[in-house]
mmCIF file of C-alpha atoms in Angstrom:
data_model
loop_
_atom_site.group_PDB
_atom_site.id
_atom_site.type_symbol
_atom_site.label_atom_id
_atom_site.label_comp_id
_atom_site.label_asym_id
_atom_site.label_seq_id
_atom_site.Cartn_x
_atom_site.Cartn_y
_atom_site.Cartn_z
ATOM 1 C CA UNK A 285 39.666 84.990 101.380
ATOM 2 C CA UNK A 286 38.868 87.594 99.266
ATOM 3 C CA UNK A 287 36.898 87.407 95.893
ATOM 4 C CA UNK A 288 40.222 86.965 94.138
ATOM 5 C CA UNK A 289 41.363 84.181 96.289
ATOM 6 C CA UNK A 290 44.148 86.360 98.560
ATOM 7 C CA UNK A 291 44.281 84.572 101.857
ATOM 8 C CA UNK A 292 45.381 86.353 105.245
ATOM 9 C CA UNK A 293 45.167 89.867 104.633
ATOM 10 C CA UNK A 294 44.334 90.719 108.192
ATOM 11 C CA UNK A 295 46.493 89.019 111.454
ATOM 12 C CA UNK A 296 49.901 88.641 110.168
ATOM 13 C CA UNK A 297 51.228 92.448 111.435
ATOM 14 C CA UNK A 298 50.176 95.462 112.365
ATOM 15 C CA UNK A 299 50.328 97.596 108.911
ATOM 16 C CA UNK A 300 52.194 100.690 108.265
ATOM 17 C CA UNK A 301 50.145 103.426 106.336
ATOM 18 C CA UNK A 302 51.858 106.715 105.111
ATOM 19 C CA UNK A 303 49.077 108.756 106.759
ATOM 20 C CA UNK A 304 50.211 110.886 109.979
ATOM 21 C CA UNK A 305 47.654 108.848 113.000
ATOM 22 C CA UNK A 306 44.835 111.761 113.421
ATOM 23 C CA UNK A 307 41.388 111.568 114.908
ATOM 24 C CA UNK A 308 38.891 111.012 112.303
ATOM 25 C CA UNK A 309 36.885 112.104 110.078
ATOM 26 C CA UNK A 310 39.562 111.299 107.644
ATOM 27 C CA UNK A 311 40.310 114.421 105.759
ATOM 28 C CA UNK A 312 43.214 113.560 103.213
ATOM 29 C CA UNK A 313 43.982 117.830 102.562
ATOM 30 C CA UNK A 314 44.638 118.567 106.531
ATOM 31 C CA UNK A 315 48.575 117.742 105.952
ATOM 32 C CA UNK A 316 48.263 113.992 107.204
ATOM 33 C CA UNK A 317 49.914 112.792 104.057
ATOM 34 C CA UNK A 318 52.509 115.327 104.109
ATOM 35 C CA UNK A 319 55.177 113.432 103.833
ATOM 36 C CA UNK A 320 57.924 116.195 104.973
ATOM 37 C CA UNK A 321 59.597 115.810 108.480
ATOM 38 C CA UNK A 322 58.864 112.561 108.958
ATOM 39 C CA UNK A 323 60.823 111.712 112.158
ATOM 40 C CA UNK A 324 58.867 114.296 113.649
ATOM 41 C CA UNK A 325 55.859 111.979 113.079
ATOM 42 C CA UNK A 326 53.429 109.415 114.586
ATOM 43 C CA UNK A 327 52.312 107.207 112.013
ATOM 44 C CA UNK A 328 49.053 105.328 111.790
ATOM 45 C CA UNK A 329 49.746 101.245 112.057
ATOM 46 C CA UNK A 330 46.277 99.374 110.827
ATOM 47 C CA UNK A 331 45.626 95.324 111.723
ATOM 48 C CA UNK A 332 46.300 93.907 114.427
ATOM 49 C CA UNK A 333 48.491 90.647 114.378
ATOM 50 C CA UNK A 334 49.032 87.012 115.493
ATOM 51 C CA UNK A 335 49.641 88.631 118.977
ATOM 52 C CA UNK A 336 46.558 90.075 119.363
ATOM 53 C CA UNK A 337 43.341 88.995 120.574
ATOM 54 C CA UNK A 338 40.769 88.576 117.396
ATOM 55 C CA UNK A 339 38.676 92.030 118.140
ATOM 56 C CA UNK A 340 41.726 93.658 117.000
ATOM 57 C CA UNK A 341 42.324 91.898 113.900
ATOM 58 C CA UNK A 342 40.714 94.265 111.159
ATOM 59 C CA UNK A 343 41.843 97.322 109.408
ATOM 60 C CA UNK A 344 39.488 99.224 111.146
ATOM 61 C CA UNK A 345 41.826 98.851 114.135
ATOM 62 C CA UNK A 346 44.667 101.681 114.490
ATOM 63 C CA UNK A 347 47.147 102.201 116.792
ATOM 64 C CA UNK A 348 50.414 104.701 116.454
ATOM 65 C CA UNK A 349 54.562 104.626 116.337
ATOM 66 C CA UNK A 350 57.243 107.061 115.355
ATOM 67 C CA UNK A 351 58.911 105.780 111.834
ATOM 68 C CA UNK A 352 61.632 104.501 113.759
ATOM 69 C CA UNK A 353 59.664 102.167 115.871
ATOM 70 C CA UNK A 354 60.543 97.698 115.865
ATOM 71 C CA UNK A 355 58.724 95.270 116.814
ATOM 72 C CA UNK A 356 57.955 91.635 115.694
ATOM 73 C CA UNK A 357 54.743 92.247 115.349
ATOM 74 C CA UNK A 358 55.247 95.448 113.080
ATOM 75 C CA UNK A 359 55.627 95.374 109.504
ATOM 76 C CA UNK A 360 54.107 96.609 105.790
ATOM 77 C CA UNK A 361 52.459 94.606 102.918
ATOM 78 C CA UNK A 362 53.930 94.888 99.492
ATOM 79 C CA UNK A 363 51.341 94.214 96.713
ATOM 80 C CA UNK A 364 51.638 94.500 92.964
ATOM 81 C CA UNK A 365 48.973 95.180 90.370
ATOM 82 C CA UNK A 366 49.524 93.290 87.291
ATOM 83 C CA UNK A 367 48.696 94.644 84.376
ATOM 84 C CA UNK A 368 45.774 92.651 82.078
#
């Protein structure tokens, strides 16, 4: 859980990010966030999930897909900032 109380951020799916999957260091100006041509694309997927064995459940972990790319174990996170 996190500070806030949010339970099971991490093991549910592998995450889609926007960012192009490069080797690090992360540099956001090298044209990984372009977001032009994206079929032509590999796309960095972050988490792990329930599939996976527990080393790879972290955000650390990255793997890589074209956009077009299904799988059960594939997915995104929608999250909402209220405002105070």
């Amino acid at each position: 859980a996190t500070p806030e109380g949010i339970l099971d951020l991490a093991g549910n799916v592998w995450e889609w990010t926007r960012s192009e999957y490069r080797s690090y260091p992360y540099d956001p100006d090298d044209g990984r966030e372009d977001s032009r041509k994206p079929a032509e694309k590999r796309f960095t997927l972050r988490g792990g999930s329930w599939g996976d064995h527990s080393l790879f459940l972290r955000a650390a972990d990255r793997y890589h897909f074209p956009p077009d790319y299904r799988f059960q174990v594939v997915g995104l996170r929608l999250a909402r900032h209220l405002p105070l």
